[in-house]
């Protein structure tokens, strides 16, 4: 999957009917949502398409607890070591 730049430093990661978004803060990357369960490989490929490494992803922000936003979270987190953030009511 190739990341599509929306504005400088912000990228869309299209995954069919859903998208994730990546913010490149210059030093580290932040991922917003993780798509469906099998999205991790595409997300890692998108990171590499930006000339970055998986370990450059430091934060994952989950906007809400639906499977099309959280499905790839565990695999992406394990592959990158990124911290995962979500609202406490969704984490339980």
PDB file of C-alpha atoms in Angstrom:
ATOM      1  CA  UNK A   1       0.000   0.000   0.000  1.00  0.00           C
ATOM      2  CA  UNK A   2       1.281   3.430  -0.872  1.00  0.00           C
ATOM      3  CA  UNK A   3       0.629   6.381   1.415  1.00  0.00           C
ATOM      4  CA  UNK A   4      -1.157   9.280  -0.324  1.00  0.00           C
ATOM      5  CA  UNK A   5      -0.121  12.744   0.865  1.00  0.00           C
ATOM      6  CA  UNK A   6      -3.089  14.952   1.816  1.00  0.00           C
ATOM      7  CA  UNK A   7      -1.105  17.954   3.071  1.00  0.00           C
ATOM      8  CA  UNK A   8       2.584  18.115   3.989  1.00  0.00           C
ATOM      9  CA  UNK A   9       3.208  15.606   6.770  1.00  0.00           C
ATOM     10  CA  UNK A  10      -0.263  13.989   6.665  1.00  0.00           C
ATOM     11  CA  UNK A  11      -0.954  10.851   4.634  1.00  0.00           C
ATOM     12  CA  UNK A  12      -3.987   8.746   3.844  1.00  0.00           C
ATOM     13  CA  UNK A  13      -3.542   4.967   3.831  1.00  0.00           C
ATOM     14  CA  UNK A  14      -6.439   3.751   1.669  1.00  0.00           C
ATOM     15  CA  UNK A  15      -7.708   0.276   2.580  1.00  0.00           C
ATOM     16  CA  UNK A  16     -10.752  -0.238   0.414  1.00  0.00           C
ATOM     17  CA  UNK A  17     -13.834   0.972   2.255  1.00  0.00           C
ATOM     18  CA  UNK A  18     -11.818   2.464   5.152  1.00  0.00           C
ATOM     19  CA  UNK A  19      -8.645   4.493   5.522  1.00  0.00           C
ATOM     20  CA  UNK A  20      -6.041   5.013   8.183  1.00  0.00           C
ATOM     21  CA  UNK A  21      -3.992   8.190   8.412  1.00  0.00           C
ATOM     22  CA  UNK A  22      -0.334   8.788   9.188  1.00  0.00           C
ATOM     23  CA  UNK A  23       1.215  11.952  10.567  1.00  0.00           C
ATOM     24  CA  UNK A  24       4.916  12.481   9.967  1.00  0.00           C
ATOM     25  CA  UNK A  25       6.075  14.849  12.678  1.00  0.00           C
ATOM     26  CA  UNK A  26       9.601  14.977  11.283  1.00  0.00           C
ATOM     27  CA  UNK A  27      11.053  12.671  13.903  1.00  0.00           C
ATOM     28  CA  UNK A  28       8.470  10.038  14.526  1.00  0.00           C
ATOM     29  CA  UNK A  29       5.262   8.792  12.948  1.00  0.00           C
ATOM     30  CA  UNK A  30       1.770   8.656  14.401  1.00  0.00           C
ATOM     31  CA  UNK A  31      -0.856   6.308  12.967  1.00  0.00           C
ATOM     32  CA  UNK A  32      -4.544   7.115  13.309  1.00  0.00           C
ATOM     33  CA  UNK A  33      -6.578   3.900  13.203  1.00  0.00           C
ATOM     34  CA  UNK A  34      -5.424   0.513  11.934  1.00  0.00           C
ATOM     35  CA  UNK A  35      -8.059  -0.754   9.533  1.00  0.00           C
ATOM     36  CA  UNK A  36      -9.419  -4.296   9.564  1.00  0.00           C
ATOM     37  CA  UNK A  37      -7.627  -7.345  10.953  1.00  0.00           C
ATOM     38  CA  UNK A  38      -5.457  -8.054   7.917  1.00  0.00           C
ATOM     39  CA  UNK A  39      -4.306  -4.442   7.424  1.00  0.00           C
ATOM     40  CA  UNK A  40      -0.970  -4.616   9.240  1.00  0.00           C
ATOM     41  CA  UNK A  41       1.126  -5.671   6.225  1.00  0.00           C
ATOM     42  CA  UNK A  42      -0.276  -2.813   4.139  1.00  0.00           C
ATOM     43  CA  UNK A  43       0.349  -0.300   6.923  1.00  0.00           C
ATOM     44  CA  UNK A  44       3.960  -1.445   7.267  1.00  0.00           C
ATOM     45  CA  UNK A  45       4.346  -1.227   3.498  1.00  0.00           C
ATOM     46  CA  UNK A  46       2.971   2.340   3.591  1.00  0.00           C
ATOM     47  CA  UNK A  47       5.531   3.287   6.245  1.00  0.00           C
ATOM     48  CA  UNK A  48       8.285   1.965   3.993  1.00  0.00           C
ATOM     49  CA  UNK A  49       6.804   3.831   0.996  1.00  0.00           C
ATOM     50  CA  UNK A  50       7.601   7.024   2.929  1.00  0.00           C
ATOM     51  CA  UNK A  51      11.236   5.950   3.218  1.00  0.00           C
ATOM     52  CA  UNK A  52      10.756   5.165   6.902  1.00  0.00           C
ATOM     53  CA  UNK A  53      11.172   2.057   9.060  1.00  0.00           C
ATOM     54  CA  UNK A  54       8.479   0.336  11.149  1.00  0.00           C
ATOM     55  CA  UNK A  55      10.231   1.403  14.347  1.00  0.00           C
ATOM     56  CA  UNK A  56       9.723   5.052  13.297  1.00  0.00           C
ATOM     57  CA  UNK A  57       6.062   4.589  14.241  1.00  0.00           C
ATOM     58  CA  UNK A  58       5.888   5.685  17.877  1.00  0.00           C
ATOM     59  CA  UNK A  59       2.157   6.240  18.472  1.00  0.00           C
ATOM     60  CA  UNK A  60      -1.074   4.617  17.352  1.00  0.00           C
ATOM     61  CA  UNK A  61      -4.296   6.515  18.055  1.00  0.00           C
ATOM     62  CA  UNK A  62      -7.548   4.571  17.812  1.00  0.00           C
ATOM     63  CA  UNK A  63     -10.489   6.925  17.235  1.00  0.00           C
ATOM     64  CA  UNK A  64     -13.172   4.440  18.303  1.00  0.00           C
ATOM     65  CA  UNK A  65     -13.654   0.773  18.965  1.00  0.00           C
ATOM     66  CA  UNK A  66     -14.984  -0.617  15.688  1.00  0.00           C
ATOM     67  CA  UNK A  67     -13.311  -3.552  13.945  1.00  0.00           C
ATOM     68  CA  UNK A  68     -12.558  -1.479  10.832  1.00  0.00           C
ATOM     69  CA  UNK A  69     -10.487   0.904  12.992  1.00  0.00           C
ATOM     70  CA  UNK A  70      -8.872  -1.539  15.420  1.00  0.00           C
ATOM     71  CA  UNK A  71      -8.446  -4.802  13.507  1.00  0.00           C
ATOM     72  CA  UNK A  72      -4.780  -4.354  12.616  1.00  0.00           C
ATOM     73  CA  UNK A  73      -3.775  -2.654  15.879  1.00  0.00           C
ATOM     74  CA  UNK A  74      -2.225  -5.630  17.683  1.00  0.00           C
ATOM     75  CA  UNK A  75      -0.111  -6.710  14.711  1.00  0.00           C
ATOM     76  CA  UNK A  76       1.046  -3.153  13.942  1.00  0.00           C
ATOM     77  CA  UNK A  77       1.896  -2.540  17.590  1.00  0.00           C
ATOM     78  CA  UNK A  78       3.861  -5.790  17.814  1.00  0.00           C
ATOM     79  CA  UNK A  79       5.769  -5.026  14.591  1.00  0.00           C
ATOM     80  CA  UNK A  80       6.665  -1.464  15.562  1.00  0.00           C
ATOM     81  CA  UNK A  81       6.719  -1.246  19.350  1.00  0.00           C
ATOM     82  CA  UNK A  82       4.462   1.828  19.114  1.00  0.00           C
ATOM     83  CA  UNK A  83       2.370   2.954  22.078  1.00  0.00           C
ATOM     84  CA  UNK A  84      -1.360   2.518  21.586  1.00  0.00           C
ATOM     85  CA  UNK A  85      -3.823   5.181  22.697  1.00  0.00           C
ATOM     86  CA  UNK A  86      -7.620   5.098  22.824  1.00  0.00           C
ATOM     87  CA  UNK A  87     -10.372   6.510  24.987  1.00  0.00           C
ATOM     88  CA  UNK A  88     -10.590   4.677  28.343  1.00  0.00           C
ATOM     89  CA  UNK A  89     -14.221   3.691  27.704  1.00  0.00           C
ATOM     90  CA  UNK A  90     -13.097   1.868  24.554  1.00  0.00           C
ATOM     91  CA  UNK A  91     -10.132   0.125  26.177  1.00  0.00           C
ATOM     92  CA  UNK A  92     -12.114  -2.064  28.559  1.00  0.00           C
TER      93      UNK A  92
END
